[in-house]
Coordinates of C-alpha atoms and ligand atoms in Angstrom, one line a residue:
M1 CA 138.1 85.5 33.7
A2 CA 136.4 88.4 31.7
E3 CA 132.8 88.2 31.6
I4 CA 131.2 88.3 28.2
N5 CA 127.8 88.6 29.0
R6 CA 128.2 91.7 31.4
A7 CA 129.0 95.3 30.6
V8 CA 132.2 96.6 32.3
K9 CA 131.5 98.0 35.8
G10 CA 130.4 101.8 35.6
T11 CA 129.2 101.3 31.8
N12 CA 125.4 101.7 30.6
D13 CA 123.8 100.5 27.4
M14 CA 121.5 103.0 25.5
L15 CA 118.8 100.7 24.6
P16 CA 116.7 101.5 21.5
S17 CA 113.6 102.1 23.8
D18 CA 115.1 104.8 25.4
S19 CA 117.1 106.4 22.2
H20 CA 114.4 108.8 21.6
K21 CA 114.8 110.4 24.8
F22 CA 118.7 110.9 24.5
Q23 CA 118.0 112.1 20.8
F24 CA 115.8 114.6 22.3
V25 CA 118.1 116.0 24.8
E26 CA 121.1 115.8 23.0
G27 CA 119.3 117.5 19.9
K28 CA 117.8 120.3 22.2
M29 CA 121.5 120.8 23.6
L30 CA 123.0 121.4 19.9
E31 CA 120.0 123.3 18.8
T32 CA 120.0 125.7 21.7
A33 CA 123.9 126.2 21.3
S34 CA 123.6 127.1 17.6
L35 CA 121.1 130.0 18.6
Y36 CA 124.2 131.5 20.2
G37 CA 126.4 130.6 17.4
F38 CA 128.1 127.4 18.6
R39 CA 129.0 124.8 15.9
E40 CA 129.8 121.2 16.6
I41 CA 133.3 120.0 16.8
R42 CA 134.2 116.4 17.0
V43 CA 137.5 115.4 18.6
P44 CA 139.0 111.9 19.1
V45 CA 138.0 109.8 22.1
F46 CA 141.8 109.4 22.8
E47 CA 144.7 111.7 22.9
H48 CA 148.5 111.7 23.9
T49 CA 148.6 111.5 27.6
E50 CA 150.4 114.6 27.9
V51 CA 147.5 116.7 26.5
F52 CA 145.5 115.9 29.6
L53 CA 148.6 116.3 32.1
R54 CA 149.2 119.7 30.7
S55 CA 145.7 121.0 30.7
V56 CA 143.5 119.0 33.3
G57 CA 146.4 119.5 35.7
D58 CA 148.7 116.8 37.3
T59 CA 147.6 117.6 40.8
T60 CA 144.0 116.9 40.1
D61 CA 141.7 113.9 41.0
V62 CA 141.1 113.1 37.6
V63 CA 144.7 113.0 36.3
Q64 CA 146.0 111.4 39.9
K65 CA 143.3 108.7 40.1
E66 CA 140.8 108.6 37.4
M67 CA 142.4 108.4 34.0
Y68 CA 142.3 105.2 31.5
T69 CA 145.9 105.4 30.6
F70 CA 148.0 102.7 28.3
D71 CA 150.6 102.2 25.9
D72 CA 149.5 101.6 22.4
K73 CA 151.3 99.0 20.3
G74 CA 153.9 101.8 19.2
G75 CA 154.8 102.5 22.7
R76 CA 152.9 105.9 22.7
S77 CA 151.2 106.8 26.1
I78 CA 147.5 107.3 25.3
T79 CA 144.6 108.5 27.6
L80 CA 140.9 107.9 27.1
R81 CA 139.5 111.3 27.3
P82 CA 138.2 112.4 30.9
E83 CA 136.7 115.4 29.4
L84 CA 136.5 117.3 26.0
T85 CA 138.0 120.7 27.0
A86 CA 141.6 119.3 26.5
G87 CA 141.3 117.7 23.1
T88 CA 139.2 120.7 22.0
V89 CA 141.6 123.2 22.8
R90 CA 144.4 120.8 21.0
S91 CA 142.3 120.8 18.1
V92 CA 141.7 124.6 17.8
I93 CA 145.4 125.3 18.0
E94 CA 146.6 122.4 15.7
N95 CA 143.8 123.4 13.0
G96 CA 144.7 127.2 13.5
L97 CA 141.1 128.0 14.4
V98 CA 142.4 130.4 17.0
N99 CA 144.4 132.6 14.5
G100 CA 141.2 133.2 12.5
A101 CA 138.2 135.4 13.1
L102 CA 137.3 135.7 17.0
P103 CA 135.6 134.5 18.9
V104 CA 135.7 130.8 17.9
K105 CA 132.5 129.1 19.5
V106 CA 132.4 125.1 19.3
C107 CA 130.1 122.7 21.0
Y108 CA 130.2 119.0 21.3
V109 CA 128.5 115.7 22.6
G110 CA 130.6 112.8 23.5
G111 CA 131.8 110.1 25.7
C112 CA 134.2 110.4 28.6
Y113 CA 136.2 108.0 30.9
R114 CA 137.2 108.0 34.3
Y115 CA 138.1 105.4 36.6
E116 CA 135.8 106.4 39.6
K117 CA 133.8 104.6 42.2
P118 CA 130.6 103.7 40.4
Q119 CA 127.2 105.0 42.0
A120 CA 124.1 107.0 41.0
G121 CA 125.2 109.6 38.6
R122 CA 128.7 108.6 38.8
L123 CA 129.9 106.2 35.7
R124 CA 133.2 105.0 34.3
E125 CA 131.7 106.0 30.7
F126 CA 129.7 108.9 30.8
H127 CA 128.5 111.7 28.1
Q128 CA 129.0 115.2 28.3
F129 CA 127.5 118.1 26.2
G130 CA 129.6 121.1 26.3
V131 CA 130.6 124.4 24.7
E132 CA 133.9 126.3 24.4
C133 CA 134.3 130.0 23.4
F134 CA 137.8 131.1 22.3
G135 CA 139.1 134.7 22.0
A136 CA 136.6 136.5 24.4
A137 CA 137.9 138.3 27.5
S138 CA 134.9 140.2 28.2
P139 CA 132.5 139.4 31.2
A140 CA 129.7 139.6 28.5
A141 CA 131.1 136.3 27.3
D142 CA 130.9 134.7 30.7
A143 CA 127.1 135.9 31.0
E144 CA 126.6 134.7 27.5
I145 CA 127.7 131.0 28.3
I146 CA 126.0 130.8 31.7
S147 CA 122.7 132.1 29.9
L148 CA 123.1 129.5 27.3
A149 CA 123.7 126.7 29.7
L150 CA 120.5 127.6 31.6
Q151 CA 118.5 128.0 28.4
V152 CA 119.6 124.4 27.6
L153 CA 118.5 123.1 30.8
E154 CA 115.2 124.8 30.5
N155 CA 114.8 123.8 27.0
I156 CA 114.8 120.1 27.6
G157 CA 112.5 120.5 30.7
L158 CA 114.7 120.3 33.7
K159 CA 113.1 121.9 36.7
N160 CA 114.4 122.5 40.3
I161 CA 118.0 123.9 39.4
S162 CA 120.1 126.5 40.9
L163 CA 123.1 128.3 39.5
E164 CA 126.3 128.9 41.8
I165 CA 129.0 131.1 40.8
N166 CA 132.3 132.1 42.1
S167 CA 135.7 133.8 40.8
I168 CA 139.0 131.9 41.5
G169 CA 140.9 135.0 40.2
C170 CA 144.0 134.9 38.0
P171 CA 147.6 133.6 38.7
E172 CA 148.3 137.0 40.2
C173 CA 145.8 137.0 42.9
R174 CA 146.5 133.2 43.5
K175 CA 150.0 134.0 44.7
N176 CA 148.8 135.5 47.9
Y177 CA 145.8 133.1 48.1
H178 CA 148.2 130.0 47.8
K179 CA 150.1 131.6 50.7
A180 CA 147.4 131.9 53.0
L181 CA 146.0 128.4 52.1
G182 CA 149.2 126.8 52.5
E183 CA 149.5 128.2 56.0
Y184 CA 146.1 127.1 56.9
F185 CA 146.4 123.5 55.6
S186 CA 149.8 123.3 57.1
S187 CA 148.5 123.8 60.8
H188 CA 146.1 120.7 59.9
I189 CA 148.9 118.6 58.1
D190 CA 148.4 115.7 60.1
E191 CA 144.6 115.5 59.3
L192 CA 145.1 115.6 55.7
C193 CA 144.7 112.6 53.3
E194 CA 148.1 111.3 51.6
T195 CA 147.2 112.7 48.4
C196 CA 146.6 116.1 49.9
R197 CA 149.7 116.2 51.7
D198 CA 151.4 116.0 48.4
R199 CA 149.2 118.6 47.1
L200 CA 150.0 121.2 49.9
G201 CA 153.4 122.0 48.3
R202 CA 152.4 121.7 44.8
N203 CA 148.8 123.1 44.4
P204 CA 147.0 123.8 48.0
M205 CA 143.7 124.9 46.0
R206 CA 143.2 121.1 44.8
I207 CA 142.8 120.3 48.6
L208 CA 139.5 122.3 48.5
D209 CA 138.2 119.6 45.9
C210 CA 139.1 116.6 47.7
K211 CA 136.2 114.2 48.3
S212 CA 137.6 112.9 51.5
P213 CA 135.5 113.7 54.4
V214 CA 138.2 115.1 56.6
C215 CA 139.8 117.2 53.9
S216 CA 136.4 118.5 52.7
A217 CA 135.5 119.3 56.3
L218 CA 138.8 121.2 56.7
A219 CA 138.3 122.8 53.4
K220 CA 135.0 124.5 54.8
D221 CA 136.9 126.7 57.1
A222 CA 139.8 127.5 54.7
P223 CA 140.5 131.3 53.5
K224 CA 138.1 132.0 50.6
V225 CA 139.7 132.9 47.3
I226 CA 136.9 135.4 46.5
D227 CA 138.6 137.7 49.4
F228 CA 141.9 137.6 47.5
L229 CA 140.9 138.7 44.3
C230 CA 143.0 141.4 42.7
E231 CA 141.3 144.9 41.3
E232 CA 140.9 143.4 37.6
C233 CA 139.5 140.1 38.6
Q234 CA 137.2 141.8 41.2
N235 CA 135.8 144.0 38.5
H236 CA 135.6 141.3 36.0
F237 CA 133.3 139.4 38.7
D238 CA 131.2 142.3 39.5
S239 CA 130.4 142.9 35.7
V240 CA 129.5 139.2 35.3
K241 CA 126.9 139.6 38.1
A242 CA 125.8 142.9 36.5
H243 CA 125.2 141.1 33.2
L244 CA 123.2 138.3 34.8
D245 CA 121.2 140.5 37.0
A246 CA 120.3 142.5 34.0
A247 CA 119.4 139.3 32.1
G248 CA 117.1 138.2 35.2
I249 CA 119.3 135.1 35.6
K250 CA 119.1 134.0 39.3
Y251 CA 122.4 133.0 41.1
T252 CA 123.9 132.5 44.4
V253 CA 127.6 133.1 45.0
N254 CA 129.4 130.2 46.5
P255 CA 132.8 130.6 47.5
Q256 CA 133.4 127.1 48.0
I257 CA 133.3 126.3 44.2
V258 CA 136.9 125.7 42.7
R259 CA 136.1 123.2 40.1
G260 CA 138.0 120.0 39.9
L261 CA 140.2 120.8 37.0
D262 CA 143.3 123.1 37.2
Y263 CA 142.9 125.3 34.1
Y264 CA 140.0 127.4 35.4
T265 CA 140.5 131.2 36.1
K266 CA 138.1 134.0 37.1
T267 CA 134.7 132.8 36.7
V268 CA 133.4 129.4 37.8
F269 CA 130.0 128.1 38.0
E270 CA 128.0 125.2 38.5
F271 CA 124.3 124.3 37.8
V272 CA 123.2 122.0 40.8
S273 CA 119.8 119.8 40.6
G274 CA 117.7 119.5 43.7
D275 CA 116.6 115.8 42.5
I276 CA 119.4 113.6 42.1
G277 CA 120.9 113.1 45.6
A278 CA 124.6 113.4 46.3
Q279 CA 126.1 113.8 42.5
S280 CA 123.9 116.9 42.0
T281 CA 126.2 119.0 39.7
V282 CA 124.7 118.4 36.1
C283 CA 126.9 121.2 34.7
G284 CA 130.4 122.9 35.5
G285 CA 132.2 125.3 33.7
G286 CA 134.3 128.5 33.8
R287 CA 137.0 130.8 32.4
Y288 CA 140.3 129.2 31.5
D289 CA 142.5 132.4 30.1
G290 CA 145.6 130.7 30.5
L291 CA 144.9 127.3 28.9
V292 CA 145.5 127.9 25.2
S293 CA 148.8 129.5 25.5
Q294 CA 149.8 126.6 28.1
M295 CA 148.9 124.3 25.4
G296 CA 151.2 126.0 23.0
G297 CA 148.8 128.1 21.3
P298 CA 148.8 132.0 21.0
K299 CA 147.6 133.9 24.2
T300 CA 143.7 133.6 23.9
P301 CA 141.0 134.1 26.6
A302 CA 138.6 131.2 26.9
L303 CA 135.6 129.8 28.6
G304 CA 133.2 126.9 28.4
F305 CA 131.1 124.4 30.4
A306 CA 130.2 120.9 30.4
M307 CA 127.2 119.0 31.4
G308 CA 126.6 115.4 32.3
I309 CA 124.0 113.7 30.2
E310 CA 123.4 110.8 32.4
R311 CA 123.0 113.0 35.5
I312 CA 120.6 115.3 33.5
M313 CA 118.8 112.2 32.3
L314 CA 118.4 110.8 36.0
A315 CA 117.1 114.3 37.3
L316 CA 114.7 114.3 34.3
K317 CA 113.6 110.7 35.2
N318 CA 113.0 111.6 39.0
Q319 CA 111.0 114.6 37.9
N320 CA 108.9 112.2 35.8
A321 CA 109.4 114.7 33.0
A322 CA 107.7 114.4 29.6
F323 CA 109.5 113.4 26.5
P324 CA 108.1 113.6 22.9
E325 CA 106.7 110.4 21.8
P326 CA 109.0 108.1 19.9
K327 CA 108.8 107.6 16.2
K328 CA 106.1 105.1 15.2
C329 CA 106.2 102.8 12.0
D330 CA 104.1 104.6 9.3
I331 CA 103.0 101.5 7.5
Y332 CA 103.6 97.7 7.9
I333 CA 103.1 95.6 4.7
A334 CA 102.2 91.9 5.2
P335 CA 102.8 90.0 2.2
M336 CA 101.5 86.2 1.5
G337 CA 103.6 84.2 -0.8
D338 CA 106.7 85.0 -2.7
A339 CA 105.4 87.1 -5.3
A340 CA 103.7 89.4 -2.8
A341 CA 107.1 89.4 -0.7
V342 CA 108.8 90.7 -3.9
K343 CA 106.1 93.3 -4.2
A344 CA 106.3 94.3 -0.7
T345 CA 110.0 95.0 -0.9
S346 CA 109.4 97.2 -3.8
L347 CA 106.6 99.1 -2.1
C348 CA 108.6 99.7 1.0
T349 CA 111.4 101.0 -1.0
E350 CA 109.1 103.7 -2.8
L351 CA 107.6 104.6 0.6
R352 CA 110.9 105.1 2.3
R353 CA 112.1 107.2 -0.4
D354 CA 109.3 109.5 0.2
G355 CA 110.2 109.7 3.9
F356 CA 107.8 107.2 5.4
E357 CA 108.7 104.5 7.8
A358 CA 107.8 101.2 6.1
Q359 CA 108.3 97.8 7.1
C360 CA 107.6 94.5 5.8
D361 CA 108.0 90.7 6.7
V362 CA 111.6 89.7 6.6
C363 CA 111.1 86.5 8.8
G364 CA 109.1 84.5 6.4
R365 CA 106.3 84.5 9.0
G366 CA 102.5 83.7 8.2
L367 CA 99.9 86.6 8.1
K368 CA 98.8 85.9 11.8
A369 CA 102.2 86.2 13.3
Q370 CA 102.8 89.3 10.8
M371 CA 100.1 91.1 12.1
K372 CA 101.0 90.6 15.8
Y373 CA 104.1 92.1 15.2
A374 CA 102.7 95.0 13.3
D375 CA 100.5 95.4 16.6
K376 CA 103.4 95.0 18.9
I377 CA 105.6 97.8 17.1
G378 CA 102.6 100.3 17.1
A379 CA 102.3 100.5 13.1
L380 CA 99.9 103.2 12.3
Y381 CA 98.8 101.6 9.1
S382 CA 98.9 98.1 7.6
A383 CA 98.2 96.5 4.3
V384 CA 97.9 92.9 3.3
I385 CA 99.2 91.7 0.0
G386 CA 98.3 88.4 -1.7
D387 CA 97.6 87.0 -4.9
N388 CA 94.3 88.7 -5.2
E389 CA 95.8 92.1 -4.3
L390 CA 98.6 91.4 -6.9
F391 CA 95.8 90.3 -9.6
N392 CA 93.8 93.8 -8.9
N393 CA 96.7 95.8 -8.7
S394 CA 95.1 97.3 -5.4
C395 CA 95.0 96.6 -1.7
N396 CA 93.4 98.0 1.4
I397 CA 95.2 100.3 3.7
K398 CA 93.9 99.7 7.4
N399 CA 94.3 102.4 10.2
M400 CA 95.3 100.4 13.1
S401 CA 93.7 102.5 15.6
T402 CA 90.3 103.3 14.0
G403 CA 90.0 100.2 12.1
E404 CA 89.1 102.4 8.9
I405 CA 90.0 100.8 5.4
K406 CA 90.8 102.5 2.3
E407 CA 91.4 100.8 -1.0
I408 CA 94.2 102.3 -3.1
S409 CA 96.1 101.0 -6.1
L410 CA 99.5 99.7 -6.0
D411 CA 100.8 102.2 -8.6
N412 CA 101.9 105.5 -7.2
F413 CA 101.5 104.0 -3.7
A414 CA 103.5 106.3 -1.7
E415 CA 101.8 109.2 -3.1
Q416 CA 98.3 107.8 -2.2
F417 CA 99.4 106.8 1.3
M418 CA 100.7 110.4 1.9
K419 CA 96.9 111.6 1.0
I420 CA 95.5 108.9 3.5
K421 CA 97.8 110.2 6.1
L422 CA 96.8 113.9 5.3
D423 CA 93.4 113.3 5.2
S424 CA 93.6 111.5 8.7
A425 CA 95.6 114.2 10.2
L426 CA 93.0 116.8 8.8
S427 CA 90.0 115.1 10.3
S428 CA 91.6 114.6 13.6
L429 CA 92.5 118.5 13.6
E430 CA 88.8 119.1 12.8
E431 CA 87.6 116.8 15.5
S432 CA 89.6 118.6 18.1
V433 CA 88.6 122.2 16.9
L434 CA 84.8 121.0 17.2
Ligands
LIG1 P1 131.9 115.8 40.4 O1 132.6 116.8 41.5 O2 130.6 115.4 40.4 O3 133.0 114.8 40.4 P2 133.6 117.0 38.2 O4 134.0 118.3 38.9 O5 134.8 115.9 38.4 O6 132.2 116.5 39.0 P3 133.5 117.9 35.7 O7 134.8 117.5 35.4 O8 133.5 119.5 35.9 O9 133.0 117.0 36.9 O10 132.7 117.5 34.3 C1 131.4 118.1 34.1 C2 129.9 117.5 34.5 O11 130.2 116.1 33.9 C3 129.5 117.1 35.8 O12 129.0 118.3 36.5 C4 128.9 116.1 35.8 O13 127.4 116.5 35.5 C5 129.4 115.2 34.8 N1 130.3 114.1 35.3 C6 131.7 114.4 35.6 N2 131.9 113.0 36.1 C7 131.2 112.1 35.9 C8 130.9 110.8 36.2 N3 131.8 110.0 36.6 N4 129.8 110.2 35.9 C9 128.8 110.9 35.3 N5 128.8 112.1 35.1 C10 130.1 112.8 35.3
LIG2 MG1 134.9 114.3 39.5

């Protein structure tokens, strides 16, 4: 029987007490991407299954083991997106963006779904921030998105991260490489897992990304793709490194990186955190020059990256990172009696129109309980309104941390409240200067 009081395995709730942290991190991501000209795109959470088969690749772990696929009531095969590149590529082709001014630069934040074994840093619903750039073939573009990824991680305050890069070449260099790899793994065929035995004939590079201990041990001694690059791919990789060197971006070349999705060509890279244990890759990306045409669009070089937001939050938590303070209620208005409650509603409406977070009693509670609540939510100011205040058309505004009280008229309430806030901000500034 389904349990209605428990979230599905591998899913997390983001609670209101944490939302300011996620908003800070996601805000920084989108803000940093915009400095490089990337604009937000939103694509559906589900696509025709074929979109992922064609792009992610049908020999990958993601497609073979991890997709949430089902038939909808119209008999279409639908899949919850395991990542956002495929849907983004589908969208930029369908909407003709790749036929306009190039490069097209887009970014996104969204949920992804993979049927994986849940553990720290590995969920069944997780969220990615990512960028995709279409129409840029130059190594400068590779360096630009790597620099963007680094700046995002720096801007959110993540420490202890390292950049690893590799080149996995183009289909041309891969012909020879696949041959060498095929020969190597054929000589160990009895040791491979069942999935990898099937991959051997179809796409031996996928074996390099297998998580089974035996296959990954074999992968360590396998021929390296970087030794099989054609002249163009080698020049491209050298130039990417020269751009990174010139920008002062530190990296190591890790020939083991092949990335888990089929569409990558040439440059691939990962940012790894030293603070989250086994699932240590917080960002993965690279170039995918063949994908747009493979998906039915015009021949368009492209590249991008995706970051796992939960993994980044985990790393920040383990580093005791500081977040901006959550927003507090500016003023709590506590009415006593029905007439005062009506007035409180209109005062709050006025305050909110002027941009203040204002709250008043909506539970019909007595004064003592209301003030307890105001304290609990950390209201900065409070005002009590009863018959006297209504009669005098004025009330006291109390600064909840200093206890200081100021009387203001109930007319032009928001304007006067603004002045109180400004005066208090000024005097605390003066104090801090003295
Ligand atoms: P891994 O090797 O850890 O399985 P991957 O190669 O499958 O990663 P990508 O498809 O490149 O990962 O996704 C980009 C990023 O999304 C990863 O670097 C990671 O930070 C995050 N990510 C991927 N899968 C998950 C998951 N199941 N739970 C949480 N985050 C994930
Ligand atoms: Mg994976």
